[in-house]
């Protein structure tokens, strides 16, 4: 919003409003065409609900939304949406009961059923409003004090489960204020667990939709690409789900068919080339279950590359690999980064230091840093200290000070590296900062376990 953006897309809201309006007209026409009075009533109420959704989308298209793109309460549109079911019930009462009764004809619908429908509508509207307030966090589901608290708690739980089944259980802000541009090369996404790394990659892969803001690929909004996004973006999640009973070549040929790679000669040639590129030529006919963890990851990478994507997204690629496999995998990603955009998330600082020319640091859903690894290390310049002590217990660290490293040395002493704005000890001396220390300087003690 500060950069001139808008929460939500008015164009998409107008499209949805049109779709709901068509649904309202369709269900209304269906209600007119059926002979059963019960189905006519159901069709009219369904048309009213679709019309209400169309009106709310029109309100969203006018920009009457909060910071997350949710429609603000009040206004003519919300009033008409609330009245729509009652208008439908009134039309049904006149058309299906009053007019035939006055004409001394058999009414398709009796007054008892109309009264029951009115009672359900009168119950559903406040129940839905209560469910929305609970989902937004403005109302607690459990009532702790006051009269009839058990009955009120039961009512709120009923509202939440029956009338709010489609609402989010708990609103979590995974990312906020993240803005970046990528053109080529290896980009590492650093951050402690829960920082928003996986959320960012899922947004870029089109798996999640942002509640505010927009994503572009080559200047085109992601939502306009639709199903075509998969032709340009390859995504390798943490759990890549390889079938152990299949052989490597068989598995890749199967996915090449799913990607629609034709003719057969080109499909086979691409599979063989990828098997060589990822270093699996000797294991091409081995079952996936027989491969090491690193080889299984290389198989998943080959699957991701089958359709030659221009953007590759990899989530925590080196978790669980031994040092040798981690080195091999980093080298593979570096080669893939030539002429492509490769973003890979990690909480291992060493992976970024060795493989990346650019690094992003996320913490608590915010982008804390965007620059080169050298610039990240410089973030801790003048705040890294080294000293030797006979016992770690004799060092009293001030609040906000972080013990980065402790190494035993000769003479039963310890060499310590400390991150602190001021000298933590009279004998402490400033030293050159590392990438890890620059990272910890940005994320604080919360990221100390992520190095």
Coordinates of C-alpha atoms in Angstrom, one line a residue:
X1 CA 0.0 0.0 0.0
X2 CA 2.9 2.4 0.8
X3 CA 4.2 1.8 -2.7
X4 CA 0.9 2.7 -4.4
X5 CA -0.5 -0.9 -4.4
X6 CA -4.0 -1.9 -3.4
X7 CA -5.1 -4.8 -1.2
X8 CA -6.9 -7.1 -3.5
X9 CA -7.3 -6.8 -7.3
X10 CA -10.4 -4.7 -8.4
X11 CA -10.3 -6.4 -11.8
X12 CA -10.5 -9.9 -10.4
X13 CA -13.3 -8.7 -8.0
X14 CA -15.3 -7.4 -11.0
X15 CA -14.8 -10.8 -12.7
X16 CA -16.0 -12.7 -9.7
X17 CA -19.0 -10.3 -9.3
X18 CA -20.0 -11.1 -12.9
X19 CA -19.6 -14.9 -12.3
X20 CA -21.8 -14.8 -9.2
X21 CA -24.4 -12.7 -11.1
X22 CA -24.5 -15.3 -13.8
X23 CA -24.9 -18.0 -11.2
X24 CA -27.8 -16.0 -9.6
X25 CA -29.5 -15.7 -13.0
X26 CA -29.0 -19.4 -13.7
X27 CA -30.4 -20.6 -10.4
X28 CA -33.3 -18.2 -10.7
X29 CA -34.1 -19.5 -14.2
X30 CA -33.9 -23.0 -12.9
X31 CA -36.3 -22.1 -10.1
X32 CA -38.8 -20.9 -12.6
X33 CA -38.6 -24.0 -14.8
X34 CA -39.1 -26.8 -12.2
X35 CA -42.6 -27.9 -11.1
X36 CA -41.9 -28.8 -7.5
X37 CA -42.6 -26.0 -5.0
X38 CA -39.8 -27.2 -2.7
X39 CA -37.2 -27.0 -5.5
X40 CA -38.6 -23.6 -6.6
X41 CA -38.0 -22.3 -3.1
X42 CA -34.5 -23.8 -3.0
X43 CA -33.7 -22.3 -6.3
X44 CA -34.8 -18.8 -5.2
X45 CA -32.8 -19.0 -2.0
X46 CA -29.7 -20.2 -3.9
X47 CA -30.2 -17.3 -6.4
X48 CA -30.4 -14.9 -3.5
X49 CA -27.1 -16.2 -2.0
X50 CA -25.3 -15.9 -5.3
X51 CA -26.7 -12.4 -5.7
X52 CA -25.4 -11.5 -2.2
X53 CA -21.9 -12.7 -3.1
X54 CA -22.0 -10.7 -6.3
X55 CA -22.9 -7.6 -4.4
X56 CA -20.0 -8.1 -1.9
X57 CA -17.6 -8.6 -4.8
X58 CA -18.8 -5.3 -6.2
X59 CA -18.0 -3.7 -2.9
X60 CA -14.5 -5.2 -3.0
X61 CA -14.1 -3.9 -6.6
X62 CA -14.9 -0.4 -5.3
X63 CA -11.9 -0.7 -3.0
X64 CA -14.0 -0.9 0.2
X65 CA -11.7 -3.5 1.8
X66 CA -9.3 -3.7 4.8
X67 CA -5.5 -4.3 4.6
X68 CA -6.1 -8.0 3.8
X69 CA -8.6 -7.4 1.0
X70 CA -11.6 -8.4 3.1
X71 CA -14.9 -6.6 2.4
X72 CA -15.6 -3.9 5.0
X73 CA -18.9 -4.1 6.8
X74 CA -21.8 -1.6 6.2
X75 CA -22.8 0.0 2.9
X76 CA -25.6 -0.5 0.5
X77 CA -24.1 -3.7 -1.0
X78 CA -24.0 -5.5 2.4
X79 CA -27.5 -4.3 3.2
X80 CA -28.9 -5.7 -0.1
X81 CA -26.9 -8.9 0.4
X82 CA -28.5 -9.4 3.8
X83 CA -32.0 -8.6 2.4
X84 CA -31.6 -10.9 -0.6
X85 CA -32.8 -14.1 1.2
X86 CA -35.8 -12.3 2.6
X87 CA -36.7 -10.9 -0.8
X88 CA -36.5 -14.4 -2.2
X89 CA -38.7 -15.7 0.6
X90 CA -41.2 -12.9 0.0
X91 CA -41.4 -13.7 -3.7
X92 CA -41.8 -17.4 -2.9
X93 CA -44.7 -16.6 -0.4
X94 CA -46.5 -14.5 -3.0
X95 CA -45.8 -16.7 -6.0
X96 CA -46.1 -20.2 -4.5
X97 CA -48.7 -19.7 -1.8
X98 CA -50.7 -16.4 -1.7
X99 CA -51.6 -16.1 -5.4
X100 CA -52.7 -19.8 -5.8
X101 CA -54.6 -19.7 -2.5
X102 CA -56.5 -16.5 -3.4
X103 CA -57.3 -18.1 -6.8
X104 CA -58.7 -21.2 -5.0
X105 CA -56.0 -23.4 -6.5
X106 CA -53.6 -25.9 -5.0
X107 CA -50.6 -24.0 -3.7
X108 CA -47.2 -25.6 -4.6
X109 CA -45.9 -24.6 -1.2
X110 CA -47.6 -24.6 2.2
X111 CA -47.3 -22.0 4.9
X112 CA -45.6 -24.4 7.3
X113 CA -42.6 -24.9 4.9
X114 CA -42.4 -21.2 4.3
X115 CA -42.3 -20.5 8.0
X116 CA -39.6 -23.1 8.5
X117 CA -37.5 -21.5 5.7
X118 CA -37.9 -18.1 7.3
X119 CA -36.9 -19.4 10.7
X120 CA -33.8 -21.1 9.2
X121 CA -32.9 -17.8 7.5
X122 CA -33.4 -15.8 10.7
X123 CA -31.0 -18.3 12.4
X124 CA -28.4 -18.6 9.7
X125 CA -27.7 -14.8 9.3
X126 CA -26.7 -14.0 12.9
X127 CA -24.9 -17.4 13.1
X128 CA -22.9 -16.6 10.0
X129 CA -22.0 -13.1 11.4
X130 CA -20.9 -14.7 14.7
X131 CA -18.8 -17.3 12.8
X132 CA -17.1 -14.4 10.9
X133 CA -16.3 -12.5 14.1
X134 CA -14.8 -15.7 15.6
X135 CA -12.7 -16.4 12.5
X136 CA -11.4 -12.8 12.4
X137 CA -10.4 -13.0 16.1
X138 CA -12.9 -10.3 17.3
X139 CA -14.8 -12.9 19.4
X140 CA -13.6 -15.8 21.5
X141 CA -15.2 -19.1 20.8
X142 CA -15.3 -20.0 24.5
X143 CA -17.1 -17.7 26.9
X144 CA -15.2 -17.6 30.2
X145 CA -17.4 -15.4 32.4
X146 CA -20.9 -14.1 32.6
X147 CA -24.4 -15.6 32.8
X148 CA -25.3 -18.6 30.6
X149 CA -21.7 -18.9 29.6
X150 CA -22.0 -22.6 28.8
X151 CA -25.0 -22.0 26.6
X152 CA -23.3 -19.1 24.9
X153 CA -20.2 -21.2 24.3
X154 CA -22.3 -23.9 22.8
X155 CA -23.9 -21.4 20.5
X156 CA -20.6 -20.0 19.3
X157 CA -19.2 -23.4 18.7
X158 CA -22.2 -24.3 16.7
X159 CA -21.9 -21.1 14.6
X160 CA -18.2 -21.8 14.0
X161 CA -18.6 -25.4 13.0
X162 CA -21.8 -25.3 11.0
X163 CA -22.1 -21.8 9.6
X164 CA -18.4 -21.1 9.4
X165 CA -16.9 -24.3 8.0
X166 CA -15.4 -22.5 5.0
X167 CA -13.8 -19.8 7.1
X168 CA -10.1 -19.9 8.2
X169 CA -9.6 -21.6 11.6
X170 CA -6.9 -19.1 12.6
X171 CA -5.6 -16.2 10.7
X172 CA -1.8 -16.3 10.4
X173 CA 0.2 -13.6 8.7
X174 CA 2.9 -15.6 7.0
X175 CA 4.6 -12.7 5.1
X176 CA 4.2 -8.9 5.1
X177 CA 5.8 -6.1 3.2
X178 CA 8.0 -8.4 1.1
X179 CA 9.0 -6.8 -2.2
X180 CA 11.9 -8.0 -4.5
X181 CA 12.9 -8.4 -8.1
X182 CA 14.9 -11.4 -9.5
X183 CA 16.3 -11.6 -13.0
X184 CA 18.9 -14.4 -13.0
X185 CA 21.4 -16.4 -10.9
X186 CA 21.4 -18.2 -7.5
X187 CA 19.4 -16.5 -4.7
X188 CA 19.4 -18.0 -1.3
X189 CA 16.5 -17.4 1.1
X190 CA 17.8 -17.5 4.7
X191 CA 15.7 -17.5 7.8
X192 CA 14.9 -19.4 11.0
X193 CA 12.1 -21.9 11.1
X194 CA 8.8 -20.2 10.8
X195 CA 10.2 -17.1 9.1
X196 CA 8.1 -17.5 6.0
X197 CA 10.5 -19.1 3.5
X198 CA 8.2 -21.9 2.4
X199 CA 5.3 -19.5 2.2
X200 CA 7.3 -17.2 -0.1
X201 CA 8.2 -20.1 -2.4
X202 CA 4.7 -21.5 -2.5
X203 CA 3.4 -18.0 -3.5
X204 CA 6.0 -17.8 -6.3
X205 CA 5.0 -21.3 -7.4
X206 CA 1.3 -20.3 -7.6
X207 CA 0.3 -22.8 -4.9
X208 CA -0.8 -20.0 -2.5
X209 CA -2.5 -16.8 -3.5
X210 CA -1.5 -13.6 -1.7
X211 CA -4.1 -11.9 0.4
X212 CA -2.6 -8.6 -0.6
X213 CA 0.0 -7.5 -3.2
X214 CA 0.8 -9.0 -6.6
X215 CA 3.3 -11.4 -8.1
X216 CA 4.6 -11.0 -11.7
X217 CA 6.5 -13.3 -14.0
X218 CA 8.1 -11.5 -16.9
X219 CA 5.8 -8.5 -16.3
X220 CA 2.7 -10.7 -16.4
X221 CA 0.6 -11.1 -13.2
X222 CA 0.7 -14.7 -12.0
X223 CA -3.0 -15.1 -11.8
X224 CA -3.3 -14.4 -15.6
X225 CA -1.0 -17.3 -16.4
X226 CA -3.3 -19.8 -14.7
X227 CA -2.4 -23.3 -15.6
X228 CA 0.4 -22.1 -17.9
X229 CA 2.5 -21.1 -14.9
X230 CA 3.9 -24.7 -14.7
X231 CA 5.6 -24.2 -18.1
X232 CA 7.9 -21.5 -16.7
X233 CA 8.3 -22.4 -13.0
X234 CA 9.7 -25.6 -11.5
X235 CA 9.1 -26.2 -7.8
X236 CA 10.8 -28.8 -5.6
X237 CA 9.2 -28.9 -2.1
X238 CA 10.7 -30.3 1.0
X239 CA 8.7 -33.5 0.7
X240 CA 9.1 -34.5 -3.0
X241 CA 7.3 -37.8 -2.7
X242 CA 9.2 -40.2 -4.9
X243 CA 7.7 -43.7 -5.5
X244 CA 10.4 -46.2 -4.2
X245 CA 9.3 -49.1 -6.4
X246 CA 9.9 -47.2 -9.7
X247 CA 13.2 -47.0 -11.5
X248 CA 14.9 -43.6 -12.1
X249 CA 14.6 -43.7 -15.9
X250 CA 11.0 -45.1 -15.7
X251 CA 10.0 -42.4 -13.3
X252 CA 11.4 -39.6 -15.4
X253 CA 9.8 -40.9 -18.6
X254 CA 6.5 -41.1 -16.8
X255 CA 6.7 -37.5 -15.7
X256 CA 7.9 -36.4 -19.2
X257 CA 4.6 -37.9 -20.5
X258 CA 2.6 -36.0 -17.9
X259 CA 4.4 -32.8 -19.0
X260 CA 3.3 -33.5 -22.6
X261 CA 6.9 -33.7 -24.0
X262 CA 6.6 -35.1 -27.6
X263 CA 7.6 -36.8 -29.8
X264 CA 8.9 -39.9 -28.1
X265 CA 12.4 -39.4 -29.5
X266 CA 12.6 -35.9 -27.9
X267 CA 11.2 -37.2 -24.6
X268 CA 13.8 -40.0 -24.4
X269 CA 16.6 -37.7 -25.3
X270 CA 15.7 -35.1 -22.7
X271 CA 15.4 -37.8 -20.0
X272 CA 18.8 -39.3 -20.8
X273 CA 20.4 -35.8 -20.9
X274 CA 19.0 -34.9 -17.5
X275 CA 20.1 -38.2 -16.0
X276 CA 23.6 -37.4 -17.1
X277 CA 23.4 -33.7 -15.9
X278 CA 22.4 -34.7 -12.4
X279 CA 25.0 -37.4 -12.1
X280 CA 22.7 -40.5 -12.1
X281 CA 23.9 -42.3 -15.3
X282 CA 25.1 -45.3 -13.3
X283 CA 21.9 -45.5 -11.3
X284 CA 19.4 -44.9 -14.1
X285 CA 17.9 -48.4 -13.9
X286 CA 18.1 -48.6 -10.1
X287 CA 14.9 -48.5 -8.0
X288 CA 14.4 -45.2 -6.3
X289 CA 14.2 -46.9 -2.9
X290 CA 17.8 -48.2 -3.3
X291 CA 19.2 -44.7 -3.8
X292 CA 20.9 -42.6 -1.2
X293 CA 19.2 -39.4 0.1
X294 CA 21.3 -37.2 -2.2
X295 CA 20.6 -39.3 -5.2
X296 CA 16.9 -39.2 -4.5
X297 CA 17.1 -35.4 -4.4
X298 CA 18.9 -35.4 -7.7
X299 CA 16.1 -37.5 -9.1
X300 CA 13.6 -35.0 -7.9
X301 CA 15.6 -32.1 -9.4
X302 CA 15.7 -33.9 -12.8
X303 CA 11.9 -34.3 -12.6
X304 CA 11.6 -30.5 -11.9
X305 CA 13.8 -29.7 -14.9
X306 CA 12.0 -31.9 -17.4
X307 CA 10.0 -29.1 -18.9
X308 CA 13.0 -26.7 -19.0
X309 CA 11.6 -24.1 -16.6
X310 CA 13.1 -20.6 -16.5
X311 CA 12.5 -20.3 -12.7
X312 CA 13.5 -23.0 -10.3
X313 CA 12.2 -22.9 -6.7
X314 CA 13.8 -25.4 -4.2
X315 CA 12.7 -25.6 -0.5
X316 CA 15.3 -26.7 2.0
X317 CA 17.3 -28.8 -0.5
X318 CA 20.2 -29.9 1.8
X319 CA 18.4 -31.0 4.9
X320 CA 19.4 -34.5 5.9
X321 CA 22.3 -34.8 3.4
X322 CA 25.8 -35.8 4.4
X323 CA 28.6 -33.2 3.8
X324 CA 29.7 -34.7 0.5
X325 CA 26.1 -34.9 -0.9
X326 CA 25.5 -31.3 0.2
X327 CA 28.6 -30.1 -1.8
X328 CA 27.4 -32.0 -4.8
X329 CA 23.9 -30.7 -4.6
X330 CA 25.1 -27.1 -4.2
X331 CA 27.3 -27.5 -7.3
X332 CA 24.3 -28.8 -9.2
X333 CA 22.2 -25.8 -8.2
X334 CA 25.0 -23.5 -9.2
X335 CA 25.2 -25.0 -12.7
X336 CA 21.4 -24.7 -13.0
X337 CA 21.6 -21.0 -12.1
X338 CA 23.4 -20.2 -15.3
X339 CA 20.8 -18.5 -17.5
X340 CA 18.0 -19.2 -15.0
X341 CA 16.6 -17.9 -11.7
X342 CA 17.1 -20.3 -8.9
X343 CA 15.7 -19.5 -5.5
X344 CA 16.4 -22.0 -2.7
X345 CA 15.4 -21.6 0.9
X346 CA 17.6 -22.8 3.7
X347 CA 18.4 -22.2 7.4
X348 CA 22.0 -23.4 6.8
X349 CA 24.2 -20.3 6.3
X350 CA 27.1 -22.3 4.8
X351 CA 24.9 -23.2 1.7
X352 CA 24.3 -19.5 1.0
X353 CA 28.0 -18.5 1.6
X354 CA 29.3 -21.1 -0.9
X355 CA 26.6 -21.1 -3.6
X356 CA 24.8 -17.8 -3.8
X357 CA 25.5 -14.4 -5.4
X358 CA 22.5 -12.9 -3.6
X359 CA 20.8 -13.6 -0.3
X360 CA 17.5 -12.7 1.2
X361 CA 17.0 -12.9 4.9
X362 CA 13.4 -13.4 6.3
X363 CA 12.5 -13.1 9.9
X364 CA 9.0 -13.1 11.4
X365 CA 7.5 -12.8 7.9
X366 CA 9.5 -9.7 7.0
X367 CA 12.3 -9.2 4.5
X368 CA 15.2 -8.0 6.7
X369 CA 18.0 -8.1 4.1
X370 CA 18.5 -8.2 0.3
X371 CA 22.0 -8.1 -1.0
X372 CA 25.3 -10.0 -1.5
X373 CA 26.8 -12.4 1.0
X374 CA 29.6 -10.0 1.6
X375 CA 27.1 -7.2 2.4
X376 CA 25.4 -9.5 4.8
X377 CA 28.6 -10.2 6.7
X378 CA 29.2 -6.4 6.9
X379 CA 26.0 -6.0 8.8
X380 CA 27.9 -7.3 11.9
X381 CA 31.0 -5.1 11.3
X382 CA 32.3 -3.8 14.6
X383 CA 30.0 -6.0 16.6
X384 CA 32.0 -9.3 16.6
X385 CA 34.4 -9.9 19.5
X386 CA 36.9 -12.7 20.3
X387 CA 38.4 -13.5 23.7
X388 CA 39.9 -16.4 25.6
X389 CA 38.6 -17.5 29.1
X390 CA 39.5 -20.2 31.5
X391 CA 35.8 -21.0 32.1
X392 CA 32.7 -20.1 30.1
X393 CA 30.9 -19.5 33.4
X394 CA 33.1 -16.6 34.3
X395 CA 31.7 -14.6 31.3
X396 CA 28.6 -12.6 32.1
X397 CA 26.8 -11.6 28.9
X398 CA 24.7 -8.5 28.9
X399 CA 21.1 -8.6 27.5
X400 CA 21.2 -8.5 23.7
X401 CA 24.6 -10.2 23.6
X402 CA 24.9 -13.5 21.7
X403 CA 27.6 -16.2 22.2
X404 CA 28.2 -17.3 18.6
X405 CA 31.1 -19.8 19.0
X406 CA 32.9 -21.6 21.8
X407 CA 36.0 -23.7 21.0
X408 CA 38.2 -25.5 23.5
X409 CA 42.0 -24.7 23.2
X410 CA 45.2 -25.7 24.9
X411 CA 45.5 -25.2 28.6
X412 CA 41.9 -26.1 29.4
X413 CA 40.8 -22.7 28.1
X414 CA 38.1 -21.6 25.7
X415 CA 38.1 -19.3 22.7
X416 CA 34.8 -17.4 22.3
X417 CA 33.2 -15.3 19.6
X418 CA 30.6 -13.0 20.9
X419 CA 28.1 -10.8 19.0
X420 CA 27.6 -7.5 20.9
X421 CA 27.4 -3.8 20.2
X422 CA 29.9 -3.1 22.9
X423 CA 33.0 -5.1 24.1
X424 CA 31.6 -7.9 26.3
X425 CA 34.8 -8.2 28.3
X426 CA 37.9 -6.0 28.9
X427 CA 40.1 -8.5 27.1
X428 CA 37.8 -8.9 24.1
X429 CA 39.2 -7.8 20.7
X430 CA 37.2 -7.0 17.5
X431 CA 37.5 -9.5 14.7
X432 CA 36.3 -9.8 11.1
X433 CA 32.6 -10.7 10.9
X434 CA 31.4 -13.8 9.1
X435 CA 28.3 -14.4 7.0
X436 CA 26.7 -16.3 9.9
X437 CA 27.3 -13.4 12.3
X438 CA 25.8 -10.9 9.9
X439 CA 22.8 -13.2 9.6
X440 CA 22.5 -13.5 13.4
X441 CA 22.9 -9.8 13.8
X442 CA 19.7 -9.4 11.7
X443 CA 17.5 -12.1 13.1
X444 CA 18.7 -12.0 16.7
X445 CA 18.7 -14.8 19.2
X446 CA 15.6 -16.3 17.6
X447 CA 17.8 -17.4 14.7
X448 CA 20.7 -18.6 16.8
X449 CA 19.8 -22.3 16.3
X450 CA 19.4 -21.9 12.6
X451 CA 23.1 -21.3 11.8

